[in-house]
Coordinates of C-alpha atoms and ligand atoms in Angstrom, one line a residue:
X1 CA -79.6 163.7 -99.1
X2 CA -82.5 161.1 -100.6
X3 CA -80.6 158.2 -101.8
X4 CA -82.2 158.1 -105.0
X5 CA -81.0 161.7 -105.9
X6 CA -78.0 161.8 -107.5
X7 CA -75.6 163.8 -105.0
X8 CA -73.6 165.1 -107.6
X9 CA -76.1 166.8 -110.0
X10 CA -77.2 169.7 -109.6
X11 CA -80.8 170.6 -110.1
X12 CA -82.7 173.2 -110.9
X13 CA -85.2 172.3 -108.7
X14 CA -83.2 172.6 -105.6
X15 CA -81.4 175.8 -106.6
X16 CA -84.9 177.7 -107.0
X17 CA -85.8 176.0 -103.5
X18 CA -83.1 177.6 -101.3
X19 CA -84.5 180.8 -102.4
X20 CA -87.7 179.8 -101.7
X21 CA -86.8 179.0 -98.4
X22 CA -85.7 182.3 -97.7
X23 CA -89.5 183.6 -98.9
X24 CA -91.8 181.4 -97.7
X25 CA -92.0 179.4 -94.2
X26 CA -90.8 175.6 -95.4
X27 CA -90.3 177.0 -99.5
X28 CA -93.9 175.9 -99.7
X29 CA -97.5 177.5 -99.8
X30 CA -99.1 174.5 -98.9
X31 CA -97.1 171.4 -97.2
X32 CA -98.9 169.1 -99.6
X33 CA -95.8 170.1 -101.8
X34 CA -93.2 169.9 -99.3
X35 CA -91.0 167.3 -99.6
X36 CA -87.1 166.5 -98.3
X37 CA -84.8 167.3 -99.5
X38 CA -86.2 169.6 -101.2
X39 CA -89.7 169.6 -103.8
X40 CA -89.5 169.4 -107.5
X41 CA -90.7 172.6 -109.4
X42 CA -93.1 171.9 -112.2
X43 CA -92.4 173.0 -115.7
X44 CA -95.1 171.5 -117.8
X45 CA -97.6 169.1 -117.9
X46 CA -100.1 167.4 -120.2
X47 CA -102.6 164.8 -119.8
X48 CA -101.6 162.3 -117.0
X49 CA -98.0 163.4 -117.7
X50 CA -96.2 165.7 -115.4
X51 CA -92.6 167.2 -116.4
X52 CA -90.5 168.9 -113.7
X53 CA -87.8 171.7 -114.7
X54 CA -85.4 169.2 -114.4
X55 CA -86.6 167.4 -117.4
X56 CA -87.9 164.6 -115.7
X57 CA -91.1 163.0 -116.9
X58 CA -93.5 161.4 -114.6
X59 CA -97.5 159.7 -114.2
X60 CA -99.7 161.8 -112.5
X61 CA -101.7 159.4 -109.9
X62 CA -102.1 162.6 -107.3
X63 CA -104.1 165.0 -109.6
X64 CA -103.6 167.9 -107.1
X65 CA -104.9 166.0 -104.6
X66 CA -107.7 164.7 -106.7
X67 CA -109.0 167.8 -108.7
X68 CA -107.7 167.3 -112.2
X69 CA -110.6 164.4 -113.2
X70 CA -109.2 165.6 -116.9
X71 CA -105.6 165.5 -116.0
X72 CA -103.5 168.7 -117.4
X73 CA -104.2 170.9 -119.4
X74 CA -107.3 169.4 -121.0
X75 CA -107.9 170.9 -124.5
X76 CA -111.5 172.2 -124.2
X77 CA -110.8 173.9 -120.8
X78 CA -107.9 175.5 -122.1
X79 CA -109.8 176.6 -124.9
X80 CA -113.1 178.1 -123.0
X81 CA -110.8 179.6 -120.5
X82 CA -108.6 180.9 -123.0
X83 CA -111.8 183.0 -124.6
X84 CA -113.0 183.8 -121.2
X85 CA -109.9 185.7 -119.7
X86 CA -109.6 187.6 -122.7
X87 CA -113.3 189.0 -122.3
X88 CA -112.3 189.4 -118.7
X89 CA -111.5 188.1 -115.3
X90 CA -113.5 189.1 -112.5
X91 CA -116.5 191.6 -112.1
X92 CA -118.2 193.5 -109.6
X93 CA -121.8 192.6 -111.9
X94 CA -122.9 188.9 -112.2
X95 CA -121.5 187.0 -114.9
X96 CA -123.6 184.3 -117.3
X97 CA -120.9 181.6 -116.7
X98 CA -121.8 181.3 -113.0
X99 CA -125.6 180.8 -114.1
X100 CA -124.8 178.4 -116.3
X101 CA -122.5 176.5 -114.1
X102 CA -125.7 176.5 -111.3
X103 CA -127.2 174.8 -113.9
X104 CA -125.5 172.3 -114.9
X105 CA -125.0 171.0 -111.1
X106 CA -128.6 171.5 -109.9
X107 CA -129.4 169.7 -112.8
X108 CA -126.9 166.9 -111.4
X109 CA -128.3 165.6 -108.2
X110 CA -131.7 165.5 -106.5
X111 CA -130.6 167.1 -103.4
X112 CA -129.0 170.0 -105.1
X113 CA -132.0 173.0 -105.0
X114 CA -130.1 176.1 -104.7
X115 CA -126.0 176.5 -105.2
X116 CA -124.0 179.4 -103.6
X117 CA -120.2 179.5 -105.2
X118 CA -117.2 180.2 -103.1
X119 CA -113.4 179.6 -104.0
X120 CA -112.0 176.2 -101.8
X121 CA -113.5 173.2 -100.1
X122 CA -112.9 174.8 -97.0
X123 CA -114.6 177.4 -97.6
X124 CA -117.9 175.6 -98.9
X125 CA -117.3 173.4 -95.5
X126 CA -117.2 177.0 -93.8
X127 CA -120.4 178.2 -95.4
X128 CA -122.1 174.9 -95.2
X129 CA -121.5 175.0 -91.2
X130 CA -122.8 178.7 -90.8
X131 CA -125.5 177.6 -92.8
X132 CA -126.3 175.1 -90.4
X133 CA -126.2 177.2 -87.4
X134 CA -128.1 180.1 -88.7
X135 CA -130.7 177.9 -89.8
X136 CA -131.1 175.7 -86.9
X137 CA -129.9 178.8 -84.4
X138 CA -128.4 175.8 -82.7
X139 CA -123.7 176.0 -82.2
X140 CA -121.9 173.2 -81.8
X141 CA -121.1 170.2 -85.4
X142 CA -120.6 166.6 -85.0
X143 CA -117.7 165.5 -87.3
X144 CA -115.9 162.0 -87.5
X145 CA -112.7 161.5 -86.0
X146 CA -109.9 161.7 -88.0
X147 CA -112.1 163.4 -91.1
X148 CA -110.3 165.9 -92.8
X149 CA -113.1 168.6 -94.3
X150 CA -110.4 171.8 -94.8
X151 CA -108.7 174.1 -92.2
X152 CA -111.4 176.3 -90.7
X153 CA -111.1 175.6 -87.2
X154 CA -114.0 173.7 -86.4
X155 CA -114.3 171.3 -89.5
X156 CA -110.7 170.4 -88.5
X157 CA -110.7 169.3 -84.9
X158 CA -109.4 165.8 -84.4
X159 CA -108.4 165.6 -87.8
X160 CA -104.8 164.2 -86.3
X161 CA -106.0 163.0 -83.4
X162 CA -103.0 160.1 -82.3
X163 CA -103.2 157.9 -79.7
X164 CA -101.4 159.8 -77.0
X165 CA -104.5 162.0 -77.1
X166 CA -107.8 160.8 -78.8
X167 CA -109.1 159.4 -75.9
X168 CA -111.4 157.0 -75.0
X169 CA -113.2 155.7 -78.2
X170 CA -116.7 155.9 -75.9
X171 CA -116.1 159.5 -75.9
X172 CA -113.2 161.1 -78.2
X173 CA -111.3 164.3 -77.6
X174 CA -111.7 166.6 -79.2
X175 CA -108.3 167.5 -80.3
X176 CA -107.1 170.7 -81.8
X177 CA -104.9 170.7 -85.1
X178 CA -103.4 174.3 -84.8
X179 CA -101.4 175.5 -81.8
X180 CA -103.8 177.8 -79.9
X181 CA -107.4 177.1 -81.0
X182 CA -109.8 178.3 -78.8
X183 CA -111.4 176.0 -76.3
X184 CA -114.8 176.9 -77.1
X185 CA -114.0 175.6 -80.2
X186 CA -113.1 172.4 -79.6
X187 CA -115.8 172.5 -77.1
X188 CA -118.4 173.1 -79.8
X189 CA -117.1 170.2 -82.1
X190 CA -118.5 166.6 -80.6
X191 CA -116.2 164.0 -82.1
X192 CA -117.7 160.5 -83.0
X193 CA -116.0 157.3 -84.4
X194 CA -117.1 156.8 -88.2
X195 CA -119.2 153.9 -88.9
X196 CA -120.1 153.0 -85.5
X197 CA -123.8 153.8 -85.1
X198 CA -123.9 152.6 -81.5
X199 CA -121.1 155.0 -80.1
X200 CA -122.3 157.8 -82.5
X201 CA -125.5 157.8 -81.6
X202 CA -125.0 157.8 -77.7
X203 CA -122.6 160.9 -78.6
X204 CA -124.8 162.8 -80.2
X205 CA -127.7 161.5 -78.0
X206 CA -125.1 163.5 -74.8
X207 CA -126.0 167.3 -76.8
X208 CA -129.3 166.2 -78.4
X209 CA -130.0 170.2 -78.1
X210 CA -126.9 171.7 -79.7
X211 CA -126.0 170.7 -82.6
X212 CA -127.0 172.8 -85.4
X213 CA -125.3 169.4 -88.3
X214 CA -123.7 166.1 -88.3
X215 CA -120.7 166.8 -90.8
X216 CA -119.6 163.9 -92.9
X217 CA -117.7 162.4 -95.7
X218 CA -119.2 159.1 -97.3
X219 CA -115.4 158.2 -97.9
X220 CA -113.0 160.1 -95.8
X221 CA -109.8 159.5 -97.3
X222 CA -107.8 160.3 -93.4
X223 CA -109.8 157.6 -92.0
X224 CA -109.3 155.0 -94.4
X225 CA -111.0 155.6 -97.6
X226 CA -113.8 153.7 -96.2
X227 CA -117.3 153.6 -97.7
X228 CA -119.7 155.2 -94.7
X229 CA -122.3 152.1 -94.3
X230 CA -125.9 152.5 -95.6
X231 CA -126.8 152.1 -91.7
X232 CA -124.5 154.4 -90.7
X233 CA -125.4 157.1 -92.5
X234 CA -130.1 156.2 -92.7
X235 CA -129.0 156.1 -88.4
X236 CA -127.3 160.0 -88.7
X237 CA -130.4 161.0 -90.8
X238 CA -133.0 159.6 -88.8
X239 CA -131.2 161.1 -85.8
X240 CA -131.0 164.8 -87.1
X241 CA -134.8 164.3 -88.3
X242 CA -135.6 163.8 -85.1
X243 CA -133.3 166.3 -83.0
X244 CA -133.7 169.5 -85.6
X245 CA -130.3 169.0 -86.8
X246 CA -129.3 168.7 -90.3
X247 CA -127.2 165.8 -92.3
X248 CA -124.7 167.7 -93.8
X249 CA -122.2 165.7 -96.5
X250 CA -118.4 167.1 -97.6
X251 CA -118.5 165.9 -101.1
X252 CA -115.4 167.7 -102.4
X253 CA -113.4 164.8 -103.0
X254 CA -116.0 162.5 -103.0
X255 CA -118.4 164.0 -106.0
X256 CA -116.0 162.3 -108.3
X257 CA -117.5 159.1 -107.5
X258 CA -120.7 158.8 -109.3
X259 CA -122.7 161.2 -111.6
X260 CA -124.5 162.9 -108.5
X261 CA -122.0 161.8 -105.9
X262 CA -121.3 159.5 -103.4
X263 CA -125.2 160.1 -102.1
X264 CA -126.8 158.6 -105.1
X265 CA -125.8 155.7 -102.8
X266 CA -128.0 156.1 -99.8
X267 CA -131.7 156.1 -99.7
X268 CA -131.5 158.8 -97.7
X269 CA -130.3 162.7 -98.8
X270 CA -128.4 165.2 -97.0
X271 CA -129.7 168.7 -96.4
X272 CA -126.4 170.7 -97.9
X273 CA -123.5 169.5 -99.7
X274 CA -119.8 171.1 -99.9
X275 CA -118.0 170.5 -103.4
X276 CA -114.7 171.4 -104.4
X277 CA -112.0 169.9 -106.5
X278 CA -113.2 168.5 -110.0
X279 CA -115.8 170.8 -110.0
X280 CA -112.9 173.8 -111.0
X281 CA -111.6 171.8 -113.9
X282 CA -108.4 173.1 -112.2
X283 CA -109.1 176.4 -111.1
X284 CA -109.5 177.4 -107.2
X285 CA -113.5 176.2 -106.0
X286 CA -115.7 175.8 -104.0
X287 CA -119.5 175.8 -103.7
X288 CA -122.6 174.4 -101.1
X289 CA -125.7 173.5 -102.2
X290 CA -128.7 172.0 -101.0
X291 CA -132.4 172.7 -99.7
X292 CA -134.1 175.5 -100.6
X293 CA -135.8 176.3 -97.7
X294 CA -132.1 176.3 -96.1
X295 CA -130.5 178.2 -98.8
X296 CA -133.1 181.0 -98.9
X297 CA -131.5 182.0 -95.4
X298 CA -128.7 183.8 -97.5
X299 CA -131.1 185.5 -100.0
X300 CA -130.5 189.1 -99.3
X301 CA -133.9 189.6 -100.2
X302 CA -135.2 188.5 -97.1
X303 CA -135.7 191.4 -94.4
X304 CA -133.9 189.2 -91.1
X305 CA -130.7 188.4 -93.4
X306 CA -129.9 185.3 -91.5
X307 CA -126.4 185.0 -93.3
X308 CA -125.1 187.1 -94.8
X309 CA -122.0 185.8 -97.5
X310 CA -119.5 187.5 -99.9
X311 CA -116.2 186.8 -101.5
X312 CA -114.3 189.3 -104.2
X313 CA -113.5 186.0 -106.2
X314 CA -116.4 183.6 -105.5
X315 CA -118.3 182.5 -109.4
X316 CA -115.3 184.5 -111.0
X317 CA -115.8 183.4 -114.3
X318 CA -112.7 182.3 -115.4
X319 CA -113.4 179.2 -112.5
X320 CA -117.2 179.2 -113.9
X321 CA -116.2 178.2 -117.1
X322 CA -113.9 175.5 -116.9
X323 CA -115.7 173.8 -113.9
X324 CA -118.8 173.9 -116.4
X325 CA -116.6 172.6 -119.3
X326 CA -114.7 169.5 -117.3
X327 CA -118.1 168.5 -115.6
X328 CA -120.0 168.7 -119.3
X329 CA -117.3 166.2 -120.2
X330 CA -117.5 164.3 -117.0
X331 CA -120.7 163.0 -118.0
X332 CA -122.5 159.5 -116.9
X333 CA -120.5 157.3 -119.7
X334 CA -117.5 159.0 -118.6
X335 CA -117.7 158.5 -115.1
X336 CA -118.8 154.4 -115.7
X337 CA -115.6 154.3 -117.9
X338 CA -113.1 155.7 -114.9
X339 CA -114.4 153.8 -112.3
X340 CA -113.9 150.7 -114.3
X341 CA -110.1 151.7 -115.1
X342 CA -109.7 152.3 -111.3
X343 CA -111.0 148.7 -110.6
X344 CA -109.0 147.0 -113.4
X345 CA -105.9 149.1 -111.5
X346 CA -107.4 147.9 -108.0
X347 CA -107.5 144.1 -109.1
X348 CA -104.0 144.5 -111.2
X349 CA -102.6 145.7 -107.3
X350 CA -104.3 143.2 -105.6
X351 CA -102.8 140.1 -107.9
X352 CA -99.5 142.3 -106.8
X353 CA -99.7 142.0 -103.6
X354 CA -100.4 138.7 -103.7
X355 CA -97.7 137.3 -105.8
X356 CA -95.1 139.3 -103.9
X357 CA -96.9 138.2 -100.6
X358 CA -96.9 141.3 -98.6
X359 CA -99.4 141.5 -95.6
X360 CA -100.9 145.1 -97.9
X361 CA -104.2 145.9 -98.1
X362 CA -106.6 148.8 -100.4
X363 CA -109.9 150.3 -99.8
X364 CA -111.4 153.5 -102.4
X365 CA -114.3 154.2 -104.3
X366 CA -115.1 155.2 -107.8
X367 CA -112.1 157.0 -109.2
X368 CA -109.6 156.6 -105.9
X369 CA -108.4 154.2 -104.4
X370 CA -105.8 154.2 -100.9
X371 CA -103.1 151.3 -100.1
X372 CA -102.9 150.3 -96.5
X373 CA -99.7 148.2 -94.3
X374 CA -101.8 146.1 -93.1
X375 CA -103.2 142.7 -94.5
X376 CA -106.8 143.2 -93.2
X377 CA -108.1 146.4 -94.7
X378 CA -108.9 149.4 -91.8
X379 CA -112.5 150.1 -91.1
X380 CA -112.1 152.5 -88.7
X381 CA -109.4 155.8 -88.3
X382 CA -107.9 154.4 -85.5
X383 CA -107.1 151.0 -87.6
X384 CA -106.3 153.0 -90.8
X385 CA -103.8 155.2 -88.5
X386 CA -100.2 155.4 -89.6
X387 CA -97.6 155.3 -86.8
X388 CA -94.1 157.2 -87.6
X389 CA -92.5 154.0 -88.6
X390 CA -95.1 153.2 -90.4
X391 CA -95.5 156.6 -92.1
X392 CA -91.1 156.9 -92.5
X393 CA -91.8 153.3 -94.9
X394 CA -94.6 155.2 -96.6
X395 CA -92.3 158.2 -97.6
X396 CA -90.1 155.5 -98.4
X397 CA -92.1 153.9 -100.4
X398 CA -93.2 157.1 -102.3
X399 CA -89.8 158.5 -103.1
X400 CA -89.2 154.8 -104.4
X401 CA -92.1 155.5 -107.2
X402 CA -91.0 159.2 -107.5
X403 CA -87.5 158.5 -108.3
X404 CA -87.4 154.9 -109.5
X405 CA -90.4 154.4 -111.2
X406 CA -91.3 158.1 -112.4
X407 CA -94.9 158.1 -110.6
X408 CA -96.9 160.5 -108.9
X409 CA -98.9 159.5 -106.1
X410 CA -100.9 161.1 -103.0
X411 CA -98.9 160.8 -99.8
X412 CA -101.0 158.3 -98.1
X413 CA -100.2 155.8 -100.9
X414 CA -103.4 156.8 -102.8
X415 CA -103.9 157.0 -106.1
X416 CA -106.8 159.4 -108.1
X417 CA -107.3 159.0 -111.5
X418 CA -108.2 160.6 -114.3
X419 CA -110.3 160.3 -117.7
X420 CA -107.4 160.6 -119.7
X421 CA -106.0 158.0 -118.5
X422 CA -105.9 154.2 -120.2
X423 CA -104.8 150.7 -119.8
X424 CA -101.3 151.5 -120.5
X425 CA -101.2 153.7 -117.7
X426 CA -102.8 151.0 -115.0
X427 CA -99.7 148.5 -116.6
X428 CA -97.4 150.4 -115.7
X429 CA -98.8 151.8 -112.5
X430 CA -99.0 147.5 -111.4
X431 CA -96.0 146.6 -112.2
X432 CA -93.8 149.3 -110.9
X433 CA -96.3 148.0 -107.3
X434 CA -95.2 144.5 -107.9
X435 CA -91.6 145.9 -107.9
X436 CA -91.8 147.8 -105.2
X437 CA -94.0 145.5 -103.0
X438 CA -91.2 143.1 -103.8
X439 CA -88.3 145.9 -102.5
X440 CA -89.8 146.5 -99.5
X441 CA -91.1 143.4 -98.6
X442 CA -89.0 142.8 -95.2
X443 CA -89.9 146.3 -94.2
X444 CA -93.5 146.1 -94.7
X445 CA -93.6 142.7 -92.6
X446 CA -91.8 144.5 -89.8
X447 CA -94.5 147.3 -89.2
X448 CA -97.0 144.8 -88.8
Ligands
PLP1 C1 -112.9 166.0 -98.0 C2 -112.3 167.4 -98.1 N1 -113.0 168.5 -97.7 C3 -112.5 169.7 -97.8 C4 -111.2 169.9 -98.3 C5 -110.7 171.3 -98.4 O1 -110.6 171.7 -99.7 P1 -109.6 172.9 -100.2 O2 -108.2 172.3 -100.1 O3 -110.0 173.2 -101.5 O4 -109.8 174.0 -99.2 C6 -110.5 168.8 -98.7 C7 -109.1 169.0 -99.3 O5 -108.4 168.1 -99.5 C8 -111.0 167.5 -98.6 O6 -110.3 166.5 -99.0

């Protein structure tokens, strides 16, 4: 048993999780929630505050893994949602919400022409891929090693490539997540290290004629929560110009970061976009958008239906209307005002780390930022890698918050905030670091 749970209470949460466990491979739908000894069932939650059934109340730095840029239960998305379900769910005739929504987000960013809806970010990584091969008629995707873009099989390779089998950093395997993907899968992903334009290019440059899009995050959170450089990504746009591939950015988590995006950064735009996340206001979404001269290729009005796309839930409604109403509210001033909590957090951590002298590093962007064991902040996936004694102190660490300090955070030490959140919040968030920095201190020097 953890050592911060009290061995002789018994709670709730555990008793509903041994009949989970009976149901449901691991008691869990999604690992993200799995957690030893056993997770903590939710009862309600408001704001940035999170109460399990146990009657424990905690901050809420994970936001479902960064989708609740409102927090819980935000009044004017329960309100529109409320209205909508009662007028009805789902349809088999189009709906106004899901025009409206289009609207709003074409209006949002330049790159943004034309906006299909589906209901994850893997999914939208999905369609954004077949997009890209019917359009270019070309197979194979370059992706980053270590990315993570969703579970379909090819946005995933090497997402946990390790150094027993990522190979040369020349030429990286291409390494598959789940037991039993096809080889022509893996065969049909090229791997390249992120931010280094020499290596990438000479990778890409090895099947100049196959790739149908260069797949990327401007700040994958696996490899590091690093910002992709403005060379890195003008050399990836200049290369698919001139090879008839497409630059194709996963903005799911990484939308939250400025009014259009991460890409109101570059000078240079990408084709299609994924989104995901925020874009629900806390419902199940996904959508790609991009060019229209790409997009057109799933317009069923055209006579060679180049791709054909469905989904019984995709622009249901109820998922319409509160994405529409969280990103009205998410609006320039708002976004301006979260980033600058996130940095006064960033900077309170920082003086943390410093006064309790711990070699501890953090990278982010925008809303999100990512803690690191190491004093020198990772550039690359293979730096920003976690070994198992690095990752056991992480858990470590985590249950410390959890427990101790009655915070949420994401497993990988990162933290994703929300608008609701204030000053008060970033106090407390920096000084339970400063206590735990201080806790752990001989531990953290050891995995160095
Ligand atoms: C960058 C990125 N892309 C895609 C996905 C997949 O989104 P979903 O979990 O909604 O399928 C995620 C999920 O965490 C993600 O972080």
């Amino acid at each position: 048993m953890n050592e911060s749970l009290n061995s002789n209470k018994q709670y709730k949460s555990e008793e509903l999780y041994n009949e989970a466990r009976h149901l449901i491979p691991g008691g869990v739908s999604r690992n993200t929630v799995f957690h030893k000894p056993f997770p903590h069932y939710v009862k309600q939650a408001s704001g940035c505050y999170v109460t399990d059934i146990d009657g424990v109340e905690r901050i809420d730095f994970a936001n479902n893994m960064a989708s609740l840029i409102h927090g819980h239960a935000f009044p004017p998305i329960v309100e529109g949602v409320t209205e909508q379900i009662k007028r009805g769910t789902a349809f088999t005739i189009a709906t106004e919400p899901e025009l409206d929504f289009a609207r709003l987000l074409c209006n949002r960013a330049s790159s943004f022409e034309k906006i299909r809806f589906v209901n994850s970010g893997t999914e939208a990584v999905m369609a954004m891929i077949k997009a890209s091969r019917a359009f270019t008629g070309k197979e194979k995707i370059a992706k980053a090693e270590g990315a993570y873009h969703g579970t379909y099989d090819f946005a995933e390779v090497s997402q946990k490539a390790k150094p027993e089998n990522w190979g040369d950093i020349n030429k990286p395997n291409s390494v598959p997540v789940a037991s039993g993907t096809p080889k022509n899968v893996l065969n049909d992903v090229v791997i390249f290290p992120y931010n280094d334009v020499e290596r990438t290019l000479s990778l890409l440059n090895q099947h100049k004629d196959e790739i149908a899009c260069v797949l990327i995050d401007p700040v994958p959170h696996r490899v590091g929560l690093v910002k992709g450089n403005d060379e890195f990504i003008e050399a990836l746009y200049k290369w698919t110009r001139e090879n008839d591939a497409l630059l194709v950015f996963d903005e799911v988590v990484t939308f939250r970061v400025n009014y259009s995006g991460t890409q109101e950064n570059y000078t240079v735009k990408p084709d299609l976009t994924a989104l995901g996340k925020i874009i629900g206001g806390g419902f199940p979404v996904g959508a790609f958008t991009g060019r229209s001269d790409i997009m057109e290729i799933l317009d069923p009005h055209q006579k060679n239906l180049l791709f054909p796309h469905s989904g019984t839930f995709s622009a249901n409604p109820v998922t319409m209307t509160a994405g529409r109403i969280a990103m009205e509210h998410f609006d320039e001033q708002a976004v301006q005002n979260i980033n600058a909590l996130t940095q006064k957090a960033i900077d309170q951590i920082s003086e943390a780390i410093g006064v309790a002298g711990v070699p501890m590093s953090i990278t982010g962007a925008g809303s999100m930022f990512r803690m690191h064991l190491r004093a020198e902040p990772p550039t690359t996936y293979r730096e920003a890698y976690q070994t198992k004694e690095a990752e056991a102190l992480i858990t470590k660490m985590l249950d410390y918050l959890f427990y101790e300090e009655n915070l949420m955070m994401i497993n990988t030490l990162a933290c994703m905030f929300s608008t609701v959140m204030t000053q008060k919040e970033v106090d407390i968030l920096s000084d339970a670091m400063l206590r735990m920095f201080k806790k752990f201190k001989p531990e953290i020097e050891q995995i160095q």
